[in-house]
CSV table of C-alpha atoms and ligand atoms in Angstrom, one decimal:
chain,number,residue,atom,x,y,z
A,3,UNK,CA,23.7,-20.9,-27.9
A,4,UNK,CA,20.2,-20.1,-28.5
A,5,UNK,CA,18.8,-16.8,-27.5
A,6,UNK,CA,17.2,-17.1,-23.8
A,7,UNK,CA,13.3,-17.6,-24.0
A,8,UNK,CA,11.3,-14.4,-24.2
A,9,UNK,CA,9.8,-13.4,-20.9
A,10,UNK,CA,6.3,-14.7,-20.2
A,11,UNK,CA,3.4,-12.2,-21.2
A,12,UNK,CA,3.0,-9.7,-18.1
A,13,UNK,CA,-0.4,-10.5,-16.2
A,14,UNK,CA,-0.9,-6.8,-15.8
A,15,UNK,CA,-2.3,-5.0,-19.0
A,16,UNK,CA,-1.3,-1.4,-18.1
A,17,UNK,CA,1.6,0.9,-18.4
A,18,UNK,CA,1.4,2.3,-14.9
A,19,UNK,CA,0.3,1.3,-11.5
A,20,UNK,CA,-1.4,4.3,-10.4
A,21,UNK,CA,-4.3,3.0,-8.0
A,22,UNK,CA,-6.4,-0.2,-7.4
A,23,UNK,CA,-9.7,1.5,-8.5
A,24,UNK,CA,-10.5,0.0,-12.0
A,25,UNK,CA,-8.3,-3.0,-11.6
A,26,UNK,CA,-10.4,-6.4,-12.1
A,27,UNK,CA,-10.0,-9.2,-9.8
A,28,UNK,CA,-8.4,-11.2,-12.1
A,29,UNK,CA,-5.5,-8.6,-12.7
A,30,UNK,CA,-5.3,-8.4,-8.7
A,31,UNK,CA,-5.2,-12.0,-8.2
A,32,UNK,CA,-2.4,-12.2,-11.4
A,33,UNK,CA,-0.4,-9.9,-9.3
A,34,UNK,CA,-0.8,-11.6,-6.0
A,35,UNK,CA,0.0,-15.0,-7.5
A,36,UNK,CA,3.3,-13.9,-8.9
A,37,UNK,CA,4.0,-12.0,-5.4
A,38,UNK,CA,3.8,-15.7,-4.1
A,39,UNK,CA,7.0,-16.6,-6.1
A,40,UNK,CA,8.9,-13.7,-4.6
A,41,UNK,CA,7.7,-14.5,-1.1
A,42,UNK,CA,9.8,-17.6,-1.7
A,43,UNK,CA,12.6,-16.2,-3.5
A,44,UNK,CA,13.0,-13.7,-0.5
A,45,UNK,CA,13.3,-16.4,1.9
A,46,UNK,CA,16.1,-18.2,0.2
A,47,UNK,CA,19.8,-17.5,0.6
A,48,UNK,CA,20.3,-16.2,-2.8
A,49,UNK,CA,17.4,-13.6,-3.2
A,50,UNK,CA,18.5,-12.0,-6.7
A,51,UNK,CA,17.2,-12.6,-10.1
A,52,UNK,CA,18.1,-10.9,-13.2
A,53,UNK,CA,14.5,-9.8,-14.5
A,54,UNK,CA,15.4,-6.1,-14.1
A,55,UNK,CA,19.0,-6.3,-15.4
A,56,UNK,CA,20.0,-3.3,-17.4
A,57,UNK,CA,16.8,-1.6,-16.2
A,58,UNK,CA,16.7,1.7,-14.0
A,59,UNK,CA,14.4,2.5,-11.3
A,60,UNK,CA,14.4,5.8,-9.6
A,61,UNK,CA,12.7,6.3,-6.3
A,62,UNK,CA,11.3,9.6,-5.7
A,63,UNK,CA,10.0,10.3,-2.4
A,64,UNK,CA,8.5,13.7,-1.7
A,65,UNK,CA,7.0,12.5,1.9
A,66,UNK,CA,8.9,10.6,4.5
A,67,UNK,CA,8.9,6.7,4.4
A,68,UNK,CA,10.4,3.7,6.1
A,69,UNK,CA,8.5,0.6,4.7
A,70,UNK,CA,7.6,1.7,1.2
A,71,UNK,CA,10.9,3.3,0.3
A,72,UNK,CA,13.0,0.5,1.8
A,73,UNK,CA,11.1,-2.2,0.2
A,74,UNK,CA,11.2,-0.7,-3.2
A,75,UNK,CA,14.6,-0.4,-3.0
A,76,UNK,CA,15.2,-4.0,-2.0
A,77,UNK,CA,12.8,-5.3,-4.6
A,78,UNK,CA,14.5,-3.4,-7.4
A,79,UNK,CA,18.1,-4.6,-6.2
A,80,UNK,CA,16.7,-8.2,-5.8
A,81,UNK,CA,15.5,-8.0,-9.5
A,82,UNK,CA,18.9,-6.8,-10.7
A,83,UNK,CA,18.0,-3.4,-11.5
A,84,UNK,CA,20.3,-0.2,-11.0
A,85,UNK,CA,18.3,1.5,-8.3
A,86,UNK,CA,18.7,5.4,-7.5
A,87,UNK,CA,17.0,6.9,-4.4
A,88,UNK,CA,16.8,10.6,-5.0
A,89,UNK,CA,17.2,12.5,-2.0
A,90,UNK,CA,14.4,15.1,-2.5
A,91,UNK,CA,15.6,16.9,0.8
A,92,UNK,CA,19.1,17.4,-0.9
A,93,UNK,CA,17.7,18.1,-4.4
A,94,UNK,CA,16.9,21.1,-6.6
A,95,UNK,CA,13.4,20.9,-5.4
A,96,UNK,CA,14.7,22.8,-2.3
A,97,UNK,CA,15.5,25.4,-4.8
A,98,UNK,CA,12.1,25.6,-6.2
A,99,UNK,CA,12.2,23.2,-8.9
A,100,UNK,CA,8.7,21.9,-9.6
A,101,UNK,CA,7.2,18.6,-9.5
A,102,UNK,CA,6.9,18.5,-13.2
A,103,UNK,CA,10.4,19.8,-14.0
A,104,UNK,CA,11.9,17.4,-11.6
A,105,UNK,CA,10.4,14.5,-13.4
A,106,UNK,CA,11.2,15.6,-17.1
A,107,UNK,CA,14.9,16.1,-15.8
A,108,UNK,CA,14.8,12.6,-14.5
A,109,UNK,CA,13.1,11.6,-17.6
A,110,UNK,CA,15.7,12.7,-19.7
A,111,UNK,CA,18.1,10.0,-18.0
A,112,UNK,CA,16.2,7.4,-19.5
A,113,UNK,CA,14.8,5.7,-16.4
A,114,UNK,CA,12.6,2.6,-17.0
A,115,UNK,CA,10.6,3.1,-13.8
A,116,UNK,CA,9.8,5.9,-11.6
A,117,UNK,CA,8.5,5.0,-7.9
A,118,UNK,CA,6.8,8.3,-6.8
A,119,UNK,CA,5.3,9.3,-3.4
A,120,UNK,CA,3.8,12.9,-3.0
A,121,UNK,CA,1.6,14.6,-0.5
A,122,UNK,CA,-0.8,16.0,-3.2
A,123,UNK,CA,-3.8,13.5,-4.6
A,124,UNK,CA,-3.3,13.1,-8.3
A,125,UNK,CA,0.2,14.3,-8.3
A,126,UNK,CA,1.6,10.9,-9.2
A,127,UNK,CA,-1.0,10.7,-12.1
A,128,UNK,CA,-0.1,13.9,-13.6
A,129,UNK,CA,3.5,13.1,-13.6
A,130,UNK,CA,3.0,9.6,-15.1
A,131,UNK,CA,1.3,11.8,-18.3
A,132,UNK,CA,4.8,13.8,-18.7
A,133,UNK,CA,7.3,10.8,-18.7
A,134,UNK,CA,8.0,7.9,-21.2
A,135,UNK,CA,8.8,5.2,-18.4
A,136,UNK,CA,6.4,3.4,-16.0
A,137,UNK,CA,5.4,5.1,-13.1
A,138,UNK,CA,4.3,3.4,-9.7
A,139,UNK,CA,2.4,5.3,-7.1
A,140,UNK,CA,3.9,4.9,-3.8
A,141,UNK,CA,1.2,6.9,-2.0
A,142,UNK,CA,-0.5,10.3,-3.3
A,143,UNK,CA,-2.0,12.3,-0.6
A,144,UNK,CA,-5.2,11.0,0.7
A,145,UNK,CA,-5.8,9.2,-2.7
A,146,UNK,CA,-4.4,5.9,-3.1
A,147,UNK,CA,-1.3,3.4,-2.1
A,148,UNK,CA,-2.0,0.6,-4.3
A,149,UNK,CA,1.1,-1.6,-3.3
A,150,UNK,CA,0.0,-1.3,0.5
A,151,UNK,CA,-3.5,-2.6,-0.4
A,152,UNK,CA,-1.9,-5.6,-2.5
A,153,UNK,CA,0.3,-6.4,0.3
A,154,UNK,CA,-2.5,-6.5,2.6
A,155,UNK,CA,-4.4,-8.5,0.4
A,156,UNK,CA,-1.5,-11.1,0.1
A,157,UNK,CA,-1.2,-11.1,3.8
A,158,UNK,CA,-4.8,-11.9,4.1
A,159,UNK,CA,-5.0,-14.6,1.4
A,160,UNK,CA,-1.9,-16.4,2.8
A,161,UNK,CA,-3.3,-16.5,6.2
A,162,UNK,CA,-7.0,-17.4,5.4
A,163,UNK,CA,-6.9,-18.7,2.1
A,164,UNK,CA,-9.3,-16.5,0.2
A,165,UNK,CA,-10.4,-12.8,-0.1
A,166,UNK,CA,-14.0,-13.4,-1.0
A,167,UNK,CA,-16.7,-13.7,1.9
A,168,UNK,CA,-14.7,-12.0,4.4
A,169,UNK,CA,-15.7,-9.1,6.9
A,170,UNK,CA,-13.2,-6.5,6.9
A,171,UNK,CA,-13.4,-3.6,9.3
A,172,UNK,CA,-11.1,-0.8,8.5
A,173,UNK,CA,-10.9,1.6,11.7
A,174,UNK,CA,-9.7,5.0,12.3
A,175,UNK,CA,-8.7,8.0,10.2
A,176,UNK,CA,-10.5,6.9,7.0
A,177,UNK,CA,-10.7,10.5,5.9
A,178,UNK,CA,-6.9,11.1,5.5
A,179,UNK,CA,-6.0,7.4,4.4
A,180,UNK,CA,-4.8,6.6,1.0
A,181,UNK,CA,-4.4,3.1,2.5
A,182,UNK,CA,-8.0,2.7,3.2
A,183,UNK,CA,-9.2,3.8,-0.3
A,184,UNK,CA,-6.9,1.5,-1.9
A,185,UNK,CA,-8.0,-1.4,0.2
A,186,UNK,CA,-11.7,-0.4,-0.1
A,187,UNK,CA,-11.4,-0.7,-4.0
A,188,UNK,CA,-9.3,-3.9,-3.8
A,189,UNK,CA,-11.5,-5.8,-1.0
A,190,UNK,CA,-14.7,-4.9,-2.9
A,191,UNK,CA,-13.3,-5.9,-6.3
A,192,UNK,CA,-12.4,-9.3,-4.7
A,193,UNK,CA,-15.6,-10.1,-2.9
A,194,UNK,CA,-15.1,-9.1,0.7
A,195,UNK,CA,-17.5,-7.1,3.0
A,196,UNK,CA,-16.1,-3.8,4.0
A,197,UNK,CA,-17.1,-1.9,6.9
A,198,UNK,CA,-15.4,1.6,8.0
A,199,UNK,CA,-15.5,2.5,11.5
A,200,UNK,CA,-14.5,6.0,13.0
A,201,UNK,CA,-16.0,9.0,14.5
A,202,UNK,CA,-18.2,11.2,11.8
A,203,UNK,CA,-15.2,13.7,11.7
A,204,UNK,CA,-12.8,11.1,10.4
A,205,UNK,CA,-15.4,9.6,7.6
A,206,UNK,CA,-15.2,11.0,4.2
A,207,UNK,CA,-18.8,12.3,2.8
A,208,UNK,CA,-20.5,9.7,0.6
A,209,UNK,CA,-17.9,6.9,1.3
A,210,UNK,CA,-20.9,4.7,1.5
A,211,UNK,CA,-21.4,5.3,-2.0
A,212,UNK,CA,-18.3,3.2,-2.7
A,213,UNK,CA,-20.3,0.1,-1.3
A,214,UNK,CA,-19.0,0.1,2.4
A,215,UNK,CA,-20.9,0.2,5.4
A,216,UNK,CA,-20.3,2.8,8.0
A,217,UNK,CA,-20.3,2.5,11.6
A,218,UNK,CA,-19.7,5.1,14.2
A,219,UNK,CA,-19.2,2.6,17.2
A,220,UNK,CA,-16.1,0.2,17.6
A,221,UNK,CA,-17.8,-2.7,18.8
A,222,UNK,CA,-20.7,-2.8,16.5
A,223,UNK,CA,-18.2,-2.1,13.6
A,224,UNK,CA,-15.9,-4.9,15.0
A,225,UNK,CA,-18.7,-7.3,15.4
A,226,UNK,CA,-18.0,-11.1,13.7
A,227,UNK,CA,-15.2,-9.2,11.6
A,228,UNK,CA,-12.4,-11.7,10.3
A,229,UNK,CA,-10.0,-8.7,9.7
A,230,UNK,CA,-9.6,-5.7,12.0
A,231,UNK,CA,-7.5,-3.3,9.9
A,232,UNK,CA,-6.1,-0.3,12.2
A,233,UNK,CA,-5.1,2.9,10.7
A,234,UNK,CA,-2.8,5.7,11.8
A,235,UNK,CA,-4.3,9.0,13.0
A,236,UNK,CA,-2.7,11.2,10.3
A,237,UNK,CA,-2.2,14.4,12.6
A,238,UNK,CA,0.1,15.9,9.8
A,239,UNK,CA,-2.7,16.1,7.5
A,240,UNK,CA,-5.1,17.7,10.0
A,241,UNK,CA,-5.7,21.3,10.7
A,242,UNK,CA,-8.1,21.9,13.5
A,243,UNK,CA,-10.1,19.3,15.9
A,244,UNK,CA,-10.8,16.2,14.3
A,245,UNK,CA,-10.6,14.5,17.5
A,246,UNK,CA,-10.8,16.2,21.1
A,247,UNK,CA,-7.7,14.6,22.5
A,248,UNK,CA,-5.4,11.7,21.9
A,249,UNK,CA,-6.4,10.1,25.1
A,250,UNK,CA,-10.1,10.3,24.4
A,251,UNK,CA,-9.3,9.1,20.9
A,252,UNK,CA,-7.7,5.9,22.3
A,253,UNK,CA,-10.5,5.5,25.0
A,254,UNK,CA,-13.2,5.1,22.0
A,255,UNK,CA,-11.4,4.3,19.1
A,256,UNK,CA,-8.1,2.7,20.0
A,257,UNK,CA,-8.0,-1.3,19.4
A,258,UNK,CA,-7.4,-3.0,23.0
A,259,UNK,CA,-8.3,-6.4,24.1
A,260,UNK,CA,-11.7,-5.5,25.2
A,261,UNK,CA,-13.0,-4.1,21.8
A,262,UNK,CA,-11.2,-6.9,19.8
A,263,UNK,CA,-13.5,-9.2,21.7
A,264,UNK,CA,-16.5,-8.2,19.4
A,265,UNK,CA,-14.6,-9.7,16.5
A,266,UNK,CA,-14.2,-13.4,15.3
A,267,UNK,CA,-12.0,-15.4,18.0
A,268,UNK,CA,-9.3,-15.6,15.3
A,269,UNK,CA,-9.7,-12.1,13.5
A,270,UNK,CA,-6.4,-10.9,12.2
A,271,UNK,CA,-5.1,-7.5,13.5
A,272,UNK,CA,-3.6,-5.6,10.8
A,273,UNK,CA,-1.8,-1.9,10.6
A,274,UNK,CA,0.0,-0.5,7.5
A,275,UNK,CA,2.5,1.2,9.9
A,276,UNK,CA,3.9,3.3,11.3
A,277,UNK,CA,1.7,2.7,14.3
A,278,UNK,CA,1.0,5.2,17.0
A,279,UNK,CA,0.9,2.8,20.2
A,280,UNK,CA,-1.7,4.0,22.9
A,281,UNK,CA,-3.5,6.2,20.1
A,282,UNK,CA,-5.2,3.8,17.6
A,283,UNK,CA,-3.7,0.6,18.9
A,284,UNK,CA,-2.6,-1.0,22.3
A,285,UNK,CA,0.6,-2.7,22.6
A,286,UNK,CA,-0.8,-5.8,23.7
A,287,UNK,CA,-2.7,-6.6,20.6
A,288,UNK,CA,-0.1,-4.9,18.1
A,289,UNK,CA,2.2,-7.3,19.7
A,290,UNK,CA,-0.2,-10.5,19.8
A,291,UNK,CA,2.1,-13.1,18.0
A,292,UNK,CA,-1.0,-15.2,17.3
A,293,UNK,CA,-3.4,-12.6,15.7
A,294,UNK,CA,-1.3,-9.6,14.8
A,295,UNK,CA,0.2,-9.9,11.2
A,296,UNK,CA,1.8,-6.4,11.2
A,297,UNK,CA,5.3,-7.8,10.6
A,298,UNK,CA,4.1,-10.3,8.1
A,299,UNK,CA,2.5,-7.1,6.0
A,300,UNK,CA,6.1,-5.7,5.7
A,301,UNK,CA,7.4,-8.8,4.6
A,302,UNK,CA,4.7,-9.0,2.2
A,303,UNK,CA,5.5,-5.6,0.8
A,304,UNK,CA,8.9,-6.6,-0.6
A,305,UNK,CA,7.4,-9.5,-2.6
A,306,UNK,CA,4.4,-7.5,-3.9
A,307,UNK,CA,6.8,-4.7,-5.1
A,308,UNK,CA,8.9,-7.3,-6.7
A,309,UNK,CA,5.9,-8.4,-8.8
A,310,UNK,CA,4.9,-5.0,-9.4
A,311,UNK,CA,8.2,-3.9,-10.9
A,312,UNK,CA,8.5,-7.4,-12.8
A,313,UNK,CA,5.2,-6.9,-14.6
A,314,UNK,CA,5.9,-3.3,-15.4
A,315,UNK,CA,9.2,-4.1,-16.8
A,316,UNK,CA,7.7,-6.8,-18.8
A,317,UNK,CA,5.2,-4.5,-20.3
A,318,UNK,CA,8.1,-2.3,-21.5
A,319,UNK,CA,9.7,-5.3,-23.3
A,320,UNK,CA,6.5,-5.9,-25.0
A,321,UNK,CA,6.0,-2.7,-26.7
A,322,UNK,CA,9.9,-3.0,-27.6
A,323,UNK,CA,10.9,-0.3,-25.0
A,324,UNK,CA,10.1,3.2,-24.1
A,325,UNK,CA,10.1,5.8,-27.0
A,326,UNK,CA,12.9,8.3,-26.6
B,13,CP,N1,2.7,1.9,5.2
B,13,CP,C1,3.5,2.8,4.7
B,13,CP,O1,3.4,3.4,3.6
B,13,CP,O2,4.5,3.0,5.5
B,13,CP,P1,5.8,3.9,5.2
B,13,CP,O3,5.3,5.4,5.3
B,13,CP,O4,6.8,3.9,6.2
B,13,CP,O5,6.4,3.8,3.7
């Protein structure tokens, strides 16, 4: 029997996926193109491939998660990896073991990929410098959530056929949102116009320097938008009064049918989840079967994470495996 054909070269020329900032439009398009194949695979009865057979993936979540953790687990299993979900709440972290000691301990077991979520911005990059395997950032503090931006882009591209020349309004708690940051980097890199729409207390200083337009009125910010991307109000990251009350926040900043009328008639409604219904979004628009793509975003999440695991695994093969 001849040897199996070597895997195609990876369309992703990096060892880790730590953020969207700095990725080229070509690299992003390559990841989205590969994700398309995994959308199709995930809709088949037999959803498994052997792309990661023999590989070990450890998911290490220091913050809660439903969508990201479940989809990374599914993605790894569909690609044939051995997937370990480390239960941080039952780990030696509770005895005071540090992030880096935890990472070095796991590294000694020769994983191929670590998927890490952490509450501190920069923590995942720091960890990536200490281990031999590939690292994927599953969300670090208010910094980046790269696979969320990729799955959002895939959802938009499949619905509207492109990412360039679109007006995207990202609305709500921009200040605390890693989803907003990653989406801003991705959408600007791929040629969209990006608006951030929020009260002054929830907009980071100097955000306009990234190349976005800032709006402090929902109807103005949503005017003629193709995409309305709502963000969760991250009360767990707030100390003090960023908003007067949740009721008042919904009145001025919550997406409802009346405010949505400012956007294009077929504008898509997006939300990364988890949603706070009645705080940043009204159930009528969240559940609008014609315009809300929130469930589709979740489906795209599995495909995008399969693509990311695939390319990073191929990169390990390209360099002859990780060094001991
Ligand atoms: N969008 C997102 O990151 O959701 P989870 O916190 O449930 O993973």
